[in-house]
């Protein structure tokens, strides 16, 4: 009987031979990898041979992306996770156990705060939130159970600059793990491993990938035992990232330094323009910023692409502003190639009471701008239009 299905139909043959090569990194969506025999598979699992097995445990697009971020951060072997939050989760669940205590910055990214205050307590992991601009407040929060400090260098959305030197010295002195979420600052402004951090976390989704079309995270540890714990947690809890997102993020990352430099240049000029329009402006590069001196010492002259400002007139004025500048996407994110404007009271900080927000300096007139790479004249004219509508 003749076969009714061609032999090669179900077999994946790979691409035809070519004497020329593709200039891009291939996208490899394969979930599984075939090894020649059980001995080879043993060698792969035992690390005697390099090879992929199952993509939750690793895949080429994640490796390529991780190596590029490793080089930027001065990390040895970073791990790619499905989101920035899964990188934060891997750090918490991989490095902490029931009964441990964590100290977190009181202005961490909203979901990180929620993880510390709502999720981890269910697993018996307790926390104290402190003002990270004050290392003595961090010192005062240490208990015998304290194991880890989680901080962001520049806070969201008020752009306060943490006392990284003080906190790092404290962590070293007291034998605590210092985990730094470097999403806002990026390795272009600050490399936490060069300043005593033990763990570096990124939401690649933001500035590193930069185009709002891929969602991924990154986590790297200095200590090989921490790295092993993070990897086991990521693979076991299923926190790994997809090949497609890694492939997209690698493409975005290739222009990261160009985008960052341009956006930072724009941010400084836009901050100046906003002052001229009468807004109360927060930008670490300006002498009137409360942490300007520390920002200069820690990051200078890299003051970043984030500018926050306050207008008078409450929610009504806030609505008028965003409606009058349609070219500036009003969207709760940051780090896109284009400028985005966000409003903490209706997005990231909507869970707080008005009093809770006021304590952080966040009113209905508070905006945060993630400045993009547009022509500065477009940025100036859009914001001028927005302010004219007030
Ligand atoms: C966005 C963000 C995260 C979370 O990243 P996702 O990729 O959205 O999960 C964590 N930390 C900071 C500072 C962020 O800005």
XYZ file of C-alpha atoms and ligand atoms in Angstrom:
405
model
C 0.000 0.000 0.000
C 1.392 3.411 -0.883
C 1.896 5.829 1.964
C -0.678 8.617 1.932
C 1.410 11.042 4.007
C 4.786 12.189 2.641
C 7.698 11.212 4.921
C 8.895 14.779 5.315
C 5.518 16.284 6.214
C 5.746 15.891 9.976
C 9.550 16.151 10.121
C 10.981 19.632 10.540
C 13.846 19.791 8.120
C 15.340 23.141 9.118
C 16.228 25.815 6.602
C 17.858 24.959 3.268
C 21.662 25.284 3.183
C 22.925 28.751 2.315
C 26.434 30.088 1.778
C 25.230 33.458 3.074
C 24.008 33.998 6.603
C 21.096 35.903 8.081
C 22.196 39.169 9.688
C 19.544 38.997 12.407
C 19.377 36.681 15.401
C 17.060 33.801 14.439
C 13.851 33.504 16.412
C 13.717 30.004 17.905
C 10.217 29.239 19.202
C 10.913 25.529 19.824
C 9.619 24.364 23.189
C 11.695 21.194 23.151
C 15.144 20.196 21.949
C 16.054 16.735 20.711
C 19.303 15.269 22.041
C 21.137 12.395 20.336
C 20.977 9.915 23.256
C 20.458 9.597 27.039
C 24.195 9.995 27.774
C 24.176 13.378 26.046
C 21.028 14.401 27.895
C 22.754 13.483 31.185
C 25.712 15.622 30.175
C 23.385 18.539 29.386
C 21.544 18.353 32.708
C 24.833 18.006 34.599
C 26.353 21.003 32.818
C 29.096 18.990 31.087
C 27.641 19.825 27.695
C 25.920 23.015 26.594
C 22.506 22.337 25.126
C 18.867 23.275 25.556
C 16.250 20.765 26.693
C 12.883 22.407 27.327
C 12.316 26.104 26.835
C 10.984 26.813 30.348
C 14.532 25.883 31.435
C 16.171 28.149 28.868
C 16.248 28.877 25.155
C 18.639 30.577 22.740
C 16.746 33.866 22.452
C 16.766 34.284 26.246
C 20.494 33.488 26.353
C 21.304 36.047 23.665
C 19.279 38.736 25.423
C 20.620 37.918 28.889
C 24.211 38.089 27.662
C 23.669 41.582 26.287
C 22.163 42.833 29.540
C 24.892 41.016 31.505
C 27.473 43.020 29.571
C 25.662 46.286 30.344
C 25.309 45.488 34.058
C 28.677 43.799 34.561
C 26.797 40.646 35.605
C 28.062 37.118 35.126
C 24.940 35.175 34.199
C 21.578 36.908 34.233
C 18.250 35.170 33.865
C 15.317 36.220 31.680
C 11.843 36.132 33.215
C 8.373 36.616 31.760
C 7.865 40.112 33.242
C 9.625 42.558 35.520
C 7.269 41.417 38.276
C 8.304 37.797 37.808
C 11.922 38.903 38.304
C 10.878 40.593 41.568
C 8.864 37.485 42.530
C 11.771 35.151 41.747
C 14.021 37.231 43.997
C 11.561 37.157 46.888
C 10.490 33.523 46.575
C 13.928 32.230 45.642
C 15.964 33.981 48.321
C 13.545 34.263 51.260
C 11.854 31.693 53.496
C 9.047 31.693 56.010
C 9.978 33.853 59.004
C 12.365 36.085 57.054
C 11.969 39.862 57.117
C 12.491 42.200 54.185
C 13.084 45.950 54.137
C 11.641 47.727 51.115
C 11.731 51.290 49.876
C 8.433 53.026 50.644
C 8.134 54.264 47.050
C 8.833 51.029 45.200
C 6.971 50.235 41.977
C 3.282 49.756 42.899
C 3.088 46.007 42.322
C 6.368 45.416 44.155
C 4.890 47.249 47.117
C 1.805 45.082 46.834
C 3.942 41.945 46.756
C 5.626 42.960 50.003
C 2.496 44.144 51.775
C -0.218 41.770 50.462
C 1.332 38.610 49.020
C 4.482 37.734 50.961
C 2.817 37.982 54.400
C 0.631 35.018 53.337
C 3.853 32.991 53.138
C 5.134 34.196 56.480
C 7.555 36.765 55.043
C 7.247 40.104 56.840
C 8.354 43.547 55.781
C 9.104 47.081 56.878
C 8.873 49.938 54.397
C 11.324 52.783 54.854
C 12.391 56.004 53.187
C 15.434 54.891 51.155
C 16.826 58.422 50.932
C 17.749 57.937 54.600
C 20.154 55.047 55.337
C 19.641 55.533 59.084
C 15.936 54.731 58.602
C 16.978 51.529 56.858
C 19.371 50.711 59.710
C 16.623 51.300 62.275
C 14.330 48.820 60.483
C 16.762 45.884 60.653
C 15.606 43.005 62.874
C 17.345 39.694 63.639
C 15.127 38.151 60.914
C 16.012 40.692 58.228
C 17.488 38.993 55.196
C 17.073 41.304 52.232
C 16.745 44.980 51.268
C 14.865 45.850 48.058
C 15.352 49.342 46.668
C 14.996 51.344 43.485
C 17.655 53.993 42.922
C 15.211 56.622 41.685
C 11.675 56.405 43.014
C 8.443 56.483 41.057
C 6.916 58.993 40.490
C 8.538 61.575 42.757
C 12.071 60.822 41.498
C 13.698 60.763 44.931
C 17.238 59.351 44.896
C 18.059 56.594 47.381
C 21.146 56.774 49.595
C 22.712 53.878 47.712
C 26.183 54.306 49.218
C 24.794 54.292 52.753
C 22.431 51.367 52.157
C 25.078 49.340 50.384
C 27.569 49.832 53.237
C 24.875 48.856 55.711
C 23.907 45.704 53.792
C 27.542 44.657 53.630
C 28.152 45.368 57.294
C 25.045 43.479 58.449
C 25.307 40.603 55.974
C 22.046 41.424 54.181
C 21.242 40.754 50.539
C 20.927 44.048 48.644
C 18.547 43.737 45.686
C 18.313 46.744 43.367
C 15.513 47.211 40.830
C 17.457 49.163 38.216
C 14.565 49.666 35.770
C 14.417 53.468 36.075
C 18.116 54.193 36.203
C 19.313 51.544 33.718
C 23.004 50.570 33.521
C 23.592 53.724 31.463
C 23.183 55.776 34.644
C 23.988 53.321 37.433
C 25.479 49.829 37.659
C 24.395 48.372 41.016
C 26.996 45.567 40.982
C 29.759 48.202 40.880
C 28.320 49.655 44.100
C 27.894 46.553 46.245
C 24.507 45.183 45.122
C 23.974 41.423 45.363
C 21.001 41.172 43.002
C 20.011 43.354 40.049
C 16.453 43.322 38.716
C 15.002 44.843 35.540
C 11.674 45.250 33.879
C 13.032 44.834 30.339
C 9.544 45.897 29.223
C 10.498 49.516 29.868
C 13.645 51.294 28.684
C 15.776 48.302 27.720
C 13.329 46.910 25.142
C 11.898 50.377 24.650
C 9.044 49.888 22.182
C 6.110 48.754 24.373
C 5.753 45.549 22.372
C 7.550 43.003 24.541
C 7.131 42.179 28.200
C 10.069 40.584 30.048
C 12.197 40.791 33.167
C 15.816 40.133 34.107
C 17.475 39.139 37.333
C 21.158 38.553 38.055
C 22.939 37.632 41.277
C 26.554 38.026 42.249
C 26.678 34.931 44.495
C 26.502 31.583 42.589
C 24.292 30.099 45.344
C 21.801 32.937 44.897
C 21.931 32.475 41.152
C 21.142 28.765 41.519
C 18.219 29.533 43.837
C 16.852 32.128 41.413
C 17.148 29.783 38.467
C 15.422 26.922 40.316
C 12.598 29.233 41.367
C 12.122 30.628 37.859
C 12.080 27.203 36.200
C 9.947 25.505 38.877
C 7.375 28.272 39.281
C 7.249 28.833 35.536
C 8.451 32.433 35.510
C 10.492 32.093 32.293
C 10.042 34.438 29.348
C 9.004 33.576 25.804
C 11.384 33.354 22.815
C 9.322 35.831 20.815
C 9.476 38.504 23.508
C 13.194 37.885 23.983
C 13.728 38.245 20.260
C 11.746 41.503 20.150
C 13.534 42.805 23.235
C 16.944 42.038 21.757
C 16.050 44.120 18.748
C 14.895 46.960 20.973
C 17.992 46.720 23.143
C 20.275 47.257 20.166
C 19.287 50.939 20.118
C 18.955 51.343 23.884
C 21.993 53.579 24.353
C 20.995 55.851 21.475
C 17.412 56.142 22.715
C 18.514 56.702 26.294
C 20.979 59.443 25.483
C 18.520 61.277 23.275
C 15.628 60.904 25.737
C 17.805 62.159 28.585
C 18.884 65.186 26.579
C 15.211 65.872 25.790
C 14.210 65.411 29.446
C 16.566 68.121 30.621
C 15.269 70.547 27.981
C 11.628 69.650 28.627
C 12.102 70.158 32.376
C 13.372 73.662 31.610
C 10.415 74.294 29.299
C 7.914 73.114 31.927
C 9.439 75.480 34.477
C 8.940 78.247 31.930
C 5.281 77.224 31.585
C 4.831 77.690 35.318
C 4.768 74.048 36.473
C 6.384 72.891 39.669
C 9.013 70.533 38.205
C 10.883 67.590 39.695
C 13.990 66.528 37.755
C 17.074 65.201 39.564
C 19.315 67.179 37.210
C 17.893 70.496 38.438
C 19.505 72.257 41.396
C 16.087 72.699 43.087
C 15.467 68.921 43.230
C 15.627 67.742 46.882
C 18.249 65.070 46.030
C 20.154 66.994 43.365
C 23.528 66.681 45.095
C 23.165 62.970 45.695
C 21.913 62.453 42.138
C 25.004 64.247 40.883
C 27.335 62.127 42.987
C 25.589 58.840 42.213
C 24.376 59.264 38.646
C 25.866 62.488 37.374
C 25.686 63.537 34.723
C 23.071 60.865 33.874
C 19.867 62.286 35.306
C 17.540 60.093 33.255
C 14.520 60.506 31.026
C 11.862 60.925 33.718
C 10.442 64.322 34.581
C 7.576 64.886 37.021
C 5.586 68.054 37.474
C 2.584 69.434 39.320
C -0.124 71.767 38.057
C -2.820 73.576 39.976
C -6.538 72.962 39.487
C -7.171 69.364 40.524
C -8.647 66.572 38.374
C -10.444 69.013 36.101
C -7.168 70.668 35.069
C -5.496 67.247 34.739
C -8.178 66.123 32.265
C -7.811 69.319 30.255
C -4.035 68.952 30.056
C -3.976 65.397 28.668
C -6.839 66.060 26.223
C -5.009 69.074 24.800
C -1.825 67.150 23.910
C -2.916 64.068 21.968
C 0.574 63.461 20.520
C 1.846 62.626 24.006
C 0.355 59.200 24.811
C -1.421 59.325 28.150
C -0.506 55.817 29.254
C 0.575 54.143 32.504
C 4.029 53.009 31.431
C 7.534 54.367 30.927
C 10.581 53.856 28.803
C 8.866 53.800 25.420
C 10.687 55.316 22.453
C 7.905 57.898 22.377
C 6.962 60.229 25.191
C 4.283 58.932 27.558
C 2.511 60.902 30.249
C 1.107 59.234 33.342
C -1.037 60.428 36.198
C -0.268 58.657 39.453
C -3.549 59.472 41.215
C -5.610 57.643 38.555
C -3.142 54.807 37.847
C -0.095 53.646 39.835
C -1.220 55.230 43.122
C -4.984 54.899 42.770
C -5.021 52.311 45.565
C -3.852 54.900 48.112
C -6.123 57.315 49.944
C -5.815 61.001 48.973
C -4.020 61.515 52.312
C -1.636 58.635 51.558
C -0.884 60.184 48.193
C -0.463 63.649 49.671
C 2.149 62.253 52.074
C 4.196 61.323 48.993
C 3.575 64.684 47.341
C 1.149 63.227 44.793
C -1.905 65.403 44.103
C -4.526 65.312 41.337
C -2.274 67.745 39.472
C 0.806 65.471 39.636
C 2.113 64.086 36.334
C 5.102 61.977 35.409
C 6.561 62.193 31.925
C 8.660 59.422 30.439
C 10.427 61.488 27.836
C 11.036 59.904 24.438
C 13.259 60.605 21.473
C 11.015 63.005 19.525
C 12.259 66.320 18.222
C 12.432 68.602 21.263
C 10.409 71.246 19.398
C 7.466 68.839 19.106
C 7.682 68.097 22.829
C 7.791 71.766 23.719
C 4.876 72.670 21.457
C 2.688 69.785 22.723
C 3.249 70.726 26.364
C 2.699 74.387 25.533
C -0.664 73.379 24.030
C -1.491 71.369 27.143
C -0.686 74.273 29.452
C -2.557 76.745 27.242
C -5.698 74.667 27.818
C -5.488 75.080 31.598
C 7.286 48.286 35.300
C 8.156 48.053 36.461
C 8.206 46.790 37.074
C 7.357 45.637 36.595
O 7.706 45.253 35.306
P 6.667 44.502 34.326
O 7.534 44.137 33.169
O 5.583 45.463 34.011
O 6.166 43.318 35.087
C 9.044 46.621 38.153
N 9.788 47.649 38.632
C 9.771 48.867 38.068
C 10.627 49.937 38.631
C 8.952 49.122 36.976
O 8.919 50.340 36.419
